Short mmCIF file of C-alpha atoms in Angstrom, two decimals:
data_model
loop_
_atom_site.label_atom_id
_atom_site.label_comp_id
_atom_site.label_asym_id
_atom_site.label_seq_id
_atom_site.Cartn_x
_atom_site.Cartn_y
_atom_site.Cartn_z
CA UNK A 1 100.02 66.99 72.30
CA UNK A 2 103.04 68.93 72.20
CA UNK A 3 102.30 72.76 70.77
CA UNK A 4 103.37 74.26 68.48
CA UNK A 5 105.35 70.93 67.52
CA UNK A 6 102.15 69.30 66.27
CA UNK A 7 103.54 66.07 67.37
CA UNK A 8 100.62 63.67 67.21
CA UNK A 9 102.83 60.45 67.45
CA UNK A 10 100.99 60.00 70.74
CA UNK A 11 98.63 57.45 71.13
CA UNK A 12 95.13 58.18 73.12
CA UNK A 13 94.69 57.13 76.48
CA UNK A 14 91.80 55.77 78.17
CA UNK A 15 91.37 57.00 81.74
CA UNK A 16 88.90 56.07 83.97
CA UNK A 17 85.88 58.34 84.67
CA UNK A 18 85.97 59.97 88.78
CA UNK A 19 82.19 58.96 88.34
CA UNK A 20 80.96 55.14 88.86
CA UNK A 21 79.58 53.74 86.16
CA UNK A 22 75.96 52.99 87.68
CA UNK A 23 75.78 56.57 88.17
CA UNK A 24 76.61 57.68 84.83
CA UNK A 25 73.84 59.64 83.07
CA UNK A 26 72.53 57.65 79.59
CA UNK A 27 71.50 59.33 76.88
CA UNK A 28 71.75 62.68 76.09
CA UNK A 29 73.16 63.54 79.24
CA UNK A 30 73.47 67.60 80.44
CA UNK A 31 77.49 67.04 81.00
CA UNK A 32 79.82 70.56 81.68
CA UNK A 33 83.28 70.57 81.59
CA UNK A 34 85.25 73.28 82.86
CA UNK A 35 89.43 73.95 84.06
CA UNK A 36 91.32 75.76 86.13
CA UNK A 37 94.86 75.65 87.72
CA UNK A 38 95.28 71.73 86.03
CA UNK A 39 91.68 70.69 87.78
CA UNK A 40 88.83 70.08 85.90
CA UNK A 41 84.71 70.48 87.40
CA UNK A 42 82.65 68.45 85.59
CA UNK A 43 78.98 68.37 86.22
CA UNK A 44 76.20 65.80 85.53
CA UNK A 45 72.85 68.30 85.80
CA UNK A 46 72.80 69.49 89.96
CA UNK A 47 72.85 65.83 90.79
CA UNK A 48 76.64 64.97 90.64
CA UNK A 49 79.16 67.96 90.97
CA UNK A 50 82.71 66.20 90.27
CA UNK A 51 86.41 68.41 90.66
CA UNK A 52 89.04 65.80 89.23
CA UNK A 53 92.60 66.07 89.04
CA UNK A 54 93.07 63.70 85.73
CA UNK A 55 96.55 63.58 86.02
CA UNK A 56 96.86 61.87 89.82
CA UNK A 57 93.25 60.62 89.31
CA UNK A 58 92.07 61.95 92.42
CA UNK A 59 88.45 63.53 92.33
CA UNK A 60 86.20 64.99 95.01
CA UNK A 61 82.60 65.23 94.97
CA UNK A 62 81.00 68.53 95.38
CA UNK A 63 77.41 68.62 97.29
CA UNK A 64 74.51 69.16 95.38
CA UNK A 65 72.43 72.36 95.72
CA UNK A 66 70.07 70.33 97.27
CA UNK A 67 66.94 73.44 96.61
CA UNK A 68 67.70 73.59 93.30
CA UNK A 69 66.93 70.11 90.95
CA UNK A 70 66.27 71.59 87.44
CA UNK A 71 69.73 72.25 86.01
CA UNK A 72 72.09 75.11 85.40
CA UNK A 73 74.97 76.53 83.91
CA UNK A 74 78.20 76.35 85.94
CA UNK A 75 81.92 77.33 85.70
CA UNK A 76 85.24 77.96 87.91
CA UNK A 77 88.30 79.49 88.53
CA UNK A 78 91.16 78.82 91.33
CA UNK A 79 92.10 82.09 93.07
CA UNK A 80 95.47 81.72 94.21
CA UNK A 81 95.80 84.31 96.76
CA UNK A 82 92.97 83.43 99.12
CA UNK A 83 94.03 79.69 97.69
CA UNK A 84 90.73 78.79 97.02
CA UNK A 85 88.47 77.34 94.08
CA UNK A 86 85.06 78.99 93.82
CA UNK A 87 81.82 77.05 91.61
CA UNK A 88 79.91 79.68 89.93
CA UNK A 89 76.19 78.17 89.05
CA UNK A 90 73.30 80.00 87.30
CA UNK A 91 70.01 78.31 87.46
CA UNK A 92 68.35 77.45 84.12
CA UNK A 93 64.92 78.03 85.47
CA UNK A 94 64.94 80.59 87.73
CA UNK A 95 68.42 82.20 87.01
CA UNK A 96 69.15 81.91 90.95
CA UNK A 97 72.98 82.36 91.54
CA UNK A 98 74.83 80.34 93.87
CA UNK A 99 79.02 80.21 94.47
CA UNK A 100 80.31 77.24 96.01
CA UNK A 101 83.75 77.74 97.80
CA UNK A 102 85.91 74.42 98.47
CA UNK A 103 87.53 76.44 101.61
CA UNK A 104 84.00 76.49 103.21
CA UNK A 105 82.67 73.08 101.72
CA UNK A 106 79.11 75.27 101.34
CA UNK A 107 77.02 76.84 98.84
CA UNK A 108 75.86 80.40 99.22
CA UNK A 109 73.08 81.98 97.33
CA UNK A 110 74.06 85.43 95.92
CA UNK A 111 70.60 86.69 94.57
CA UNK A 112 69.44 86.34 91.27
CA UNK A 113 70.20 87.56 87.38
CA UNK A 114 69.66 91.24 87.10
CA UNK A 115 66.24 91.97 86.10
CA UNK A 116 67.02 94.81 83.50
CA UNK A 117 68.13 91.82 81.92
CA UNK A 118 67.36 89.03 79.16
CA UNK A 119 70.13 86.30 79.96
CA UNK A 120 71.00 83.88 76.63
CA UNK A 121 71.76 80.56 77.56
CA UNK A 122 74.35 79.81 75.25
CA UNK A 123 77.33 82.36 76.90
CA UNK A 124 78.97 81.35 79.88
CA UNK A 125 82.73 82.08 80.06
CA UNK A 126 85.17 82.46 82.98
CA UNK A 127 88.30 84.25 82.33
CA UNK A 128 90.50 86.20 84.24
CA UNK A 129 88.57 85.31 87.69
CA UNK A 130 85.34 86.80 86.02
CA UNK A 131 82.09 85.09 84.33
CA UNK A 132 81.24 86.65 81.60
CA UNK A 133 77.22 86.10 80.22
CA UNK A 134 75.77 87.66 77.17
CA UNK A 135 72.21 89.82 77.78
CA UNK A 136 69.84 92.16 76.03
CA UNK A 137 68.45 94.90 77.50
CA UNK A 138 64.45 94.76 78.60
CA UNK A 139 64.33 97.83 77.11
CA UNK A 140 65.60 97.68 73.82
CA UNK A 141 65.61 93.96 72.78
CA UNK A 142 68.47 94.99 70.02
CA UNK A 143 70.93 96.29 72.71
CA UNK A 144 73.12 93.39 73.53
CA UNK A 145 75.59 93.54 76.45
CA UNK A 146 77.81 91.20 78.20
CA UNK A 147 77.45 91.08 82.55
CA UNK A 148 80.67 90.39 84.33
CA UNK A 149 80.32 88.66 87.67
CA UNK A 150 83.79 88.80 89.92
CA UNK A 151 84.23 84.93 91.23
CA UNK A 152 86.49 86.27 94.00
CA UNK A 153 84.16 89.27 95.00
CA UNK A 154 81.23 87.33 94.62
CA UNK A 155 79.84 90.97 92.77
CA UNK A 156 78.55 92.06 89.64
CA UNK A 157 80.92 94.80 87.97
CA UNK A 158 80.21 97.39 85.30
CA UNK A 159 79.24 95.78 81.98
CA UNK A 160 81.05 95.17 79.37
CA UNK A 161 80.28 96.50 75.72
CA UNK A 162 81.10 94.58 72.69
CA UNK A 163 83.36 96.61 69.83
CA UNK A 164 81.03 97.34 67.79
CA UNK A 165 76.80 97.71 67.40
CA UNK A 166 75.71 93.41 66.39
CA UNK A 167 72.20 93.86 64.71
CA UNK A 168 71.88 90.55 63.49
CA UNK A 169 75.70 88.25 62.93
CA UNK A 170 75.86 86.09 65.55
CA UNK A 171 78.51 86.47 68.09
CA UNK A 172 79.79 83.82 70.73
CA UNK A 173 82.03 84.47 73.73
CA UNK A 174 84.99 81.90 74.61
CA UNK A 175 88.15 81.87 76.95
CA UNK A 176 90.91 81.56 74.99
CA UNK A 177 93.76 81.13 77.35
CA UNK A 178 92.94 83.90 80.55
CA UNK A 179 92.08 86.31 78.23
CA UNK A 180 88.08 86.72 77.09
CA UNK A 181 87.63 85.99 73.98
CA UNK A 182 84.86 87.42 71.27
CA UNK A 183 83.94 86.08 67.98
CA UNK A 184 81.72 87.49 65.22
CA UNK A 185 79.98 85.48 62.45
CA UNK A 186 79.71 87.49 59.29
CA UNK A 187 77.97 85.33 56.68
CA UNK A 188 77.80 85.77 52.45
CA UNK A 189 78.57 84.04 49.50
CA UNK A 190 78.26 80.35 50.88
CA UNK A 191 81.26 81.50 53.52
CA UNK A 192 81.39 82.54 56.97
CA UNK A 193 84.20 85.35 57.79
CA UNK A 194 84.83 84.65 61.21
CA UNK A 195 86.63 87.36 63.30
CA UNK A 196 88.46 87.07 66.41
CA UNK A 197 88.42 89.79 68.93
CA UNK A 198 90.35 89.13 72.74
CA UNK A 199 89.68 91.54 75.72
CA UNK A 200 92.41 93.24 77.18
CA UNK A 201 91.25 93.81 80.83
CA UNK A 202 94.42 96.65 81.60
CA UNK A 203 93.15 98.92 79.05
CA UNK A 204 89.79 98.10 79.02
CA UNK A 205 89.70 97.75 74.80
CA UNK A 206 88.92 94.71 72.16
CA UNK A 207 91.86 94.21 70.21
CA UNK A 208 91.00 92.28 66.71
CA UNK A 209 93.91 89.55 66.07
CA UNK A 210 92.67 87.40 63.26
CA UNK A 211 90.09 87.29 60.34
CA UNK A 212 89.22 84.03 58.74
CA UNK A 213 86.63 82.87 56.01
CA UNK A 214 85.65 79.48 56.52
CA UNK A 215 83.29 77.37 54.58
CA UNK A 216 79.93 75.97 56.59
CA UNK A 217 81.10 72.67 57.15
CA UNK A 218 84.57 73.84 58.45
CA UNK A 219 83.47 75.99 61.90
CA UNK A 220 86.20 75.99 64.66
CA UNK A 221 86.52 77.15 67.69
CA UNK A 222 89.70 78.58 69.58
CA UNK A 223 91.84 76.66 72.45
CA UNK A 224 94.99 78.11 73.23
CA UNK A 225 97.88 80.56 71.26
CA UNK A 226 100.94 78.57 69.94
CA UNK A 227 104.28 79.70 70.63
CA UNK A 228 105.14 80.38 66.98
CA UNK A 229 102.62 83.16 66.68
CA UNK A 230 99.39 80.67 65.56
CA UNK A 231 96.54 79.47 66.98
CA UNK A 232 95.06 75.85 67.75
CA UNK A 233 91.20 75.27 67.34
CA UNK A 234 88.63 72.68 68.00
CA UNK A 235 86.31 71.53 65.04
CA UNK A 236 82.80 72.02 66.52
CA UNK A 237 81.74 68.21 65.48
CA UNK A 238 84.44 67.48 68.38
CA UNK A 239 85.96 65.58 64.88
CA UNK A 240 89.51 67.06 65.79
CA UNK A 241 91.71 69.82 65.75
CA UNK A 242 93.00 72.37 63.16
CA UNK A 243 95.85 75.02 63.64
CA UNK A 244 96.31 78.67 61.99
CA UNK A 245 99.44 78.47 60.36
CA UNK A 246 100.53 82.66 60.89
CA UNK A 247 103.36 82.60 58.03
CA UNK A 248 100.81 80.93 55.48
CA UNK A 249 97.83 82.46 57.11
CA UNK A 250 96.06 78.71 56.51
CA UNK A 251 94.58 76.56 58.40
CA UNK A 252 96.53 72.83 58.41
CA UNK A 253 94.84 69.90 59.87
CA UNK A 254 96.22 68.05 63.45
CA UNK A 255 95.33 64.38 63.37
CA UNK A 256 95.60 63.18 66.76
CA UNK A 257 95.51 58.72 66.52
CA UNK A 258 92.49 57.03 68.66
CA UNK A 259 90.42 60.03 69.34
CA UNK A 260 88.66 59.89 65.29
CA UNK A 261 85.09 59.99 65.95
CA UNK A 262 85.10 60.00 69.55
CA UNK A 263 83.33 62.97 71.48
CA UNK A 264 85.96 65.24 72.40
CA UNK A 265 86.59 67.27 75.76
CA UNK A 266 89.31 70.24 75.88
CA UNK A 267 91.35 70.96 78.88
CA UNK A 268 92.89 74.12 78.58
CA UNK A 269 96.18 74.44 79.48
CA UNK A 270 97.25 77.89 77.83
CA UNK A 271 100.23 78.34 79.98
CA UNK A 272 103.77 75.95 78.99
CA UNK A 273 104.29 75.44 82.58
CA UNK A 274 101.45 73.55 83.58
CA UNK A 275 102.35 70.75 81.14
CA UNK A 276 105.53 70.61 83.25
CA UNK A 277 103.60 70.15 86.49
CA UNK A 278 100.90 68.00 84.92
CA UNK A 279 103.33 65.18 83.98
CA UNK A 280 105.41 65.46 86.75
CA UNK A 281 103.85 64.14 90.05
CA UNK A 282 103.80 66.43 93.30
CA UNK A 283 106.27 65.36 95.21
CA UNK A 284 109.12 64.84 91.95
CA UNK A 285 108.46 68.96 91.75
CA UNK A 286 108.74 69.25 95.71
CA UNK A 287 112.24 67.39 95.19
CA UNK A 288 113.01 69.80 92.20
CA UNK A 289 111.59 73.30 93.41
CA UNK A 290 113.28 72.30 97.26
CA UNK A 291 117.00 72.14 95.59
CA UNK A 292 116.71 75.32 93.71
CA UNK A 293 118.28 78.67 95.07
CA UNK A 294 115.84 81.32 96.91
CA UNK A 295 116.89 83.26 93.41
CA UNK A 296 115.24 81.29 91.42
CA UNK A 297 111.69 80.11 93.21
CA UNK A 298 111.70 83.89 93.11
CA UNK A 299 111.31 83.80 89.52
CA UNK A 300 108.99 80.62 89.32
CA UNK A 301 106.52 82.70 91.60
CA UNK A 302 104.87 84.33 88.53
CA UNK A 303 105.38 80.92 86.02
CA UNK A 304 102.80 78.98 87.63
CA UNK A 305 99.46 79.44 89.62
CA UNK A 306 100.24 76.07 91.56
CA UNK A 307 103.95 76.81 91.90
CA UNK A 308 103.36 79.95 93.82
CA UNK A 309 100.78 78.51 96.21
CA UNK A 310 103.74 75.94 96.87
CA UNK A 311 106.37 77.94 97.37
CA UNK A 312 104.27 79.93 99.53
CA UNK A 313 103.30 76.89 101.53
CA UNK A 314 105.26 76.83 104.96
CA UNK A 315 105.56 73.40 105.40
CA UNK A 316 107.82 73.96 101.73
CA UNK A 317 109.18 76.80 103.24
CA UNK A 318 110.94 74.71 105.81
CA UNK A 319 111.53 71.33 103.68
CA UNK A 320 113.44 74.34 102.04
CA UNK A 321 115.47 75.73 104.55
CA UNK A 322 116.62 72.25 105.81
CA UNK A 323 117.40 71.74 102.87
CA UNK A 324 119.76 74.47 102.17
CA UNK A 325 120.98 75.55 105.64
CA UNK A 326 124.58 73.29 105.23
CA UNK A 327 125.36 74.27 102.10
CA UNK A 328 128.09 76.73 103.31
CA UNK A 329 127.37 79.79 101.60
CA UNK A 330 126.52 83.06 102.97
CA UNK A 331 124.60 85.56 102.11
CA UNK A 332 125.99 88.96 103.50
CA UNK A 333 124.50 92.08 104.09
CA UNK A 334 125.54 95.16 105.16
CA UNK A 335 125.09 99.48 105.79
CA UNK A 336 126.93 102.33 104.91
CA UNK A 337 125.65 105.87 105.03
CA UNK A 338 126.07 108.52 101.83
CA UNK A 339 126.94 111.97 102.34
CA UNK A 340 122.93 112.64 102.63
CA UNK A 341 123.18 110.31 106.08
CA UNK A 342 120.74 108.07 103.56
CA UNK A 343 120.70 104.43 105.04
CA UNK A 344 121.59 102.00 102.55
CA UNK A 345 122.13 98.18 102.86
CA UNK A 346 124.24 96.19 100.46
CA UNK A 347 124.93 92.51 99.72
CA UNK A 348 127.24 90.13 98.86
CA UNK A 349 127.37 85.76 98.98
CA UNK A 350 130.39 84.70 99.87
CA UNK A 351 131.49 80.76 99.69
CA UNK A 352 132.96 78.77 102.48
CA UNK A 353 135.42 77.77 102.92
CA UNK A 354 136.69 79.09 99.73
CA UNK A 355 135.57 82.46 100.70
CA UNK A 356 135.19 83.56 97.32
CA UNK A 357 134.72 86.79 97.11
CA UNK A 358 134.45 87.36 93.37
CA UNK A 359 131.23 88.89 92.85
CA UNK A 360 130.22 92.53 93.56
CA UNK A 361 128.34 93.87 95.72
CA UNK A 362 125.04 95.36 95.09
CA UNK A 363 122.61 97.75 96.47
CA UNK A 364 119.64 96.24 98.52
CA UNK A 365 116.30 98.18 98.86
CA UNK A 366 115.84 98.93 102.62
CA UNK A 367 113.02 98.08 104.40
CA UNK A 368 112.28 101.11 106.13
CA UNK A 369 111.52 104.12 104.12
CA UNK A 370 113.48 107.49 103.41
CA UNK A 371 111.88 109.41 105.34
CA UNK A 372 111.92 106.72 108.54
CA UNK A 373 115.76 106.47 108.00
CA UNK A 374 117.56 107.12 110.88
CA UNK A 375 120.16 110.44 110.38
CA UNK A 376 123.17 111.21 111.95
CA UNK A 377 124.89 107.97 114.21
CA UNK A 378 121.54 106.22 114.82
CA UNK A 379 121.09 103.77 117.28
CA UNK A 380 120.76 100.28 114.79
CA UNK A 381 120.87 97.06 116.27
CA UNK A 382 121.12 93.44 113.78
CA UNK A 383 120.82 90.59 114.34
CA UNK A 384 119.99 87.09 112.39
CA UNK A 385 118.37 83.43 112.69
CA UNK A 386 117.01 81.39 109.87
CA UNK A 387 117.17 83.54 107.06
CA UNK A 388 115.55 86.74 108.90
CA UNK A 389 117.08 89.73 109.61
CA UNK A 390 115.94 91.71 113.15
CA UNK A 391 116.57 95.46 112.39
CA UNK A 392 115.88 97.95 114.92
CA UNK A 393 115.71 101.98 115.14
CA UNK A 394 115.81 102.69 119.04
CA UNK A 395 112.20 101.30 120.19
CA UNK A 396 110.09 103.42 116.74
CA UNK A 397 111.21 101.08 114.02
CA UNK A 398 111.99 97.23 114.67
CA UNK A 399 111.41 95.29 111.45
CA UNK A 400 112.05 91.77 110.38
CA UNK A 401 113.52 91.05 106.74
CA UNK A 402 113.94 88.43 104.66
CA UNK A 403 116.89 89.77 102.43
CA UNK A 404 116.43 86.93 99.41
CA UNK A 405 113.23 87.57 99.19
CA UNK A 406 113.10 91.10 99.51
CA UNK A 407 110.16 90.51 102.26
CA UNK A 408 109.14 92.70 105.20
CA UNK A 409 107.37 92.49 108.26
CA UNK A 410 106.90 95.87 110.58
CA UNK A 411 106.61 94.87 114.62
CA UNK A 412 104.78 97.09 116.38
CA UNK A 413 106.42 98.68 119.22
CA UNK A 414 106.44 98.68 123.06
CA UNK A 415 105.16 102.11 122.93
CA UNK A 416 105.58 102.82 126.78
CA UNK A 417 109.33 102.19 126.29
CA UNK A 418 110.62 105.02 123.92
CA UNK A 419 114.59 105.07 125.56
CA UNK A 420 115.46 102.13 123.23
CA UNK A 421 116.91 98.65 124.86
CA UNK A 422 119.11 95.98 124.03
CA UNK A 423 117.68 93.44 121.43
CA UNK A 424 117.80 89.98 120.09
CA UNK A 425 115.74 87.33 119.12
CA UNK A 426 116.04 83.32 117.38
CA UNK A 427 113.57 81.22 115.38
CA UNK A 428 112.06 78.24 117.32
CA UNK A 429 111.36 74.89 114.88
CA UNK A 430 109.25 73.17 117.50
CA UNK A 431 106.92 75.96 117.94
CA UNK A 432 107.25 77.46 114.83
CA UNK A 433 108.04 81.21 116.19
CA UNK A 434 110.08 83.90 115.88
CA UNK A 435 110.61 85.57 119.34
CA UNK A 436 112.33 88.74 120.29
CA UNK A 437 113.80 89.36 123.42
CA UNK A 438 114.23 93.23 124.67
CA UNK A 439 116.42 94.21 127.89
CA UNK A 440 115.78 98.04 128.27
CA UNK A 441 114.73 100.89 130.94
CA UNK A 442 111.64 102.13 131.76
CA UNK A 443 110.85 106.21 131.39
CA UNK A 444 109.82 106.91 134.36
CA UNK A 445 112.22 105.17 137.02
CA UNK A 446 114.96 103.80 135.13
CA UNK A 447 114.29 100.55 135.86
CA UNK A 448 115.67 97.40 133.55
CA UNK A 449 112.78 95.56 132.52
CA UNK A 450 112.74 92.24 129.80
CA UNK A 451 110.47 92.03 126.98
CA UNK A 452 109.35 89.07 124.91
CA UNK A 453 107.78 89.11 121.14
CA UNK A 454 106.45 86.26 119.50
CA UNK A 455 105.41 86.20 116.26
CA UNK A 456 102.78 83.85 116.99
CA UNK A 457 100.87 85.85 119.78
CA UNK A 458 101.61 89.02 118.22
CA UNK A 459 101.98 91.01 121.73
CA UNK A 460 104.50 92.46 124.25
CA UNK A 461 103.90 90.90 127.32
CA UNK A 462 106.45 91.52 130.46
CA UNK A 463 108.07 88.81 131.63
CA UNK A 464 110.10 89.89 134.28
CA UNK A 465 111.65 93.22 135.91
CA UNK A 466 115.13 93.43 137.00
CA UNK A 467 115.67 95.53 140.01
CA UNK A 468 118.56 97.77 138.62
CA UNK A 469 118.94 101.34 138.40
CA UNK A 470 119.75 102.90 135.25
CA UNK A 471 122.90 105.71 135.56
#
């Protein structure tokens, strides 16, 4: 369904379930479906624990928590910087909570639901990396609350209050997109004014965005925000969809062909670029995302949750680089001091063998900071392979830098070797490693001695000592 196009000219699809059929529960059955980063989890009771990409059709199946049998409630989220998906599960009978990590392939029990605490079943919502549950209070049944759980952490966090005292309208919590969503039931008059309240984690406040009356036999719930300001929502017979309409402030039924009457399942999908990436097969956005500048994977970092674990990825790093590494244009960088003896670095591309020199330089951040800048005629050594720059400051400061990226890595130094030395170093496909080769004299005697660095083995071992004096 295209959004906010309404464009239901699409036909239904049927796609075959990641579960065999003989194993499929019959009636009734206690099914959870949940999504994250374009995978869904979907869970038959404890018995059969499912994460299925529905767009390549691959699934894998998750091991049961073999101790517990009864049932529970479950959810996850995909945490791209420790790329990782963590299962959250709360037990139905005992309220037991387990996190399964996909990194680990193991379950690990956590403790159980606070005891100052009622939990009610019927809020579970992940959002932002944290599950979010509705409680009361032991001690004042009236009090309700809502526990946040960080996924990542594997921690419960302060709780959260709702925006206002809820004697007796009933309330239910959703995601809607990342952001948590609250919604308040305020009933009269053969109508229910539904309100609409979303979290704002930065500020730590409930923001109310939308107020609608809506007859009994017309309850929604929310999906995602539409481009043109609206909002798309689910009917809760799973019967179909409606959208808010902000310029009329209605709501306008979305008929969708072959899904009438058919129990429903919503995939969220909040952000535009993971429709890209979900009909476009891995390796066509390999082939796309490899022949685009460094520039502008720079910017793609922060469109997609999948596209920055990619681009991240070194195996993509070098497909990349090989890529790129003929196209004859170079990226030039270099210093100049201000009146302050500040160290600046500036850059330039260049084309070859046009040499083009049309556009203007521009200042570069350095990698060092001000107050480790070197002052009057310092001893700086530079030198490049693949993409990195090797900057040194005598034998205090030796840095690699990746220019495009703005990237920085700080080598430690060969502390008993303070009289600085000649430097170099090269990148190493085979081996994957960046070494660095030194050539300078030792304090005490003078004598020449050769260093080695690799990136890999993160030391300074000796290799060798030549036997010459230093005059």
């Amino acid at each position: 369904m295209d959004v906010p196009q309404l464009d239901s000219s699409n036909i239904v699809s049927l796609v075959e379930s990641p579960i065999p059929i003989d194993q499929s529960l019959k009636i009734y059955p206690d099914i959870q479906y949940f999504s994250s980063n374009g995978i869904l989890l979907i869970t038959y009771s404890d018995d059969i624990i499912v994460m299925w990409n529905p767009t390549t059709r691959e699934s894998r199946r998750i091991p049961s928590p073999i101790l517990n049998k009864h049932g529970g409630h479950y959810n996850f989220c995909y945490f791209p910087r420790i790329d990782d998906y963590k299962i959250f599960r709360l037990g139905y009978d005992h309220k037991e909570i387990d996190i399964f990590s996909t990194k680990g392939n193991t379950w690990k029990s956590i403790g159980t639901f606070p005891p100052n605490y009622y939990f009610l079943a019927y809020n579970v919502v992940m959002a932002d990396g944290i599950v979010y549950m509705t409680a009361k209070r032991k001690e004042n049944l009236s009090n309700y609350t809502i526990l946040r759980f960080c996924l990542e952490k594997e921690q419960f966090q302060e709780e959260l209050l709702f925006p206002y005292a809820i004697p007796r309208s009933r309330h239910f919590l959703f995601s809607l997109g990342e952001k948590l969503c609250f919604i308040r039931l305020l009933e009269g008059n053969h109508k229910i004014n539904r309100e609409f309240w979303l979290y704002m984690m930065k500020t730590n406040s409930w923001n109310k965005i939308l107020t609608l009356p809506l007859t009994r036999e017309n309850c929604v719930r929310p999906l995602s925000f539409m481009k043109n300001g609206g909002m798309m929502f689910q009917k809760f017979d799973s019967s179909g969809f409606v959208a808010y309409n902000s310029t009329t402030h209605k709501l306008e039924q979305v008929n969708v062909a072959g899904i009438e009457g058919l129990y429903f399942i919503f995939v969220s999908n909040p952000n535009p670029s993971n429709v890209f990436t979900q009909n476009l097969s891995h390796d066509i956005i390999i082939d796309i995302l490899t022949k685009l500048p460094v520039k502008s994977l720079i910017r793609f970092k922060n469109a997609c949750k999948s596209w920055y674990s990619l681009i991240k990825d070194d195996k993509f790093i070098k497909q990349h680089y090989d890529t790129h590494k003929n196209c004859q244009k170079y990226f030039m960088v270099y210093r100049k001091y201000n009146m302050n003896n500040q160290f600046n670095c500036y850059h330039y591309t260049m084309n070859v063998p046009q040499l083009d020199s049309s556009s203007d330089a521009f200042l570069l951040e350095s990698p060092v900071s001000i107050d480790e800048s070197p002052t009057v005629y310092p001893n700086i050594q530079y030198f490049s392979s693949n993409g990195i720059l090797l900057i040194t400051y005598f034998d205090d400061i030796i840095v690699m830098w990746n220019p495009t990226t703005r990237e920085s890595r700080r080598i430690p130094s060969p502390f008993r070797n303070r009289c600085g030395g000649f430097y170099d170093f090269i990148y190493f496909p085979r081996i994957d490693d960046y070494k660095i080769f030194r050539l300078g004299p030792r304090l005490v005697n003078g004598d020449m001695e050769i260093d080695i660095f690799s990136t890999v083995e993160i030391d300074w071992p000796v290799s060798s000592k030549l036997l010459f004096l230093w005059y």
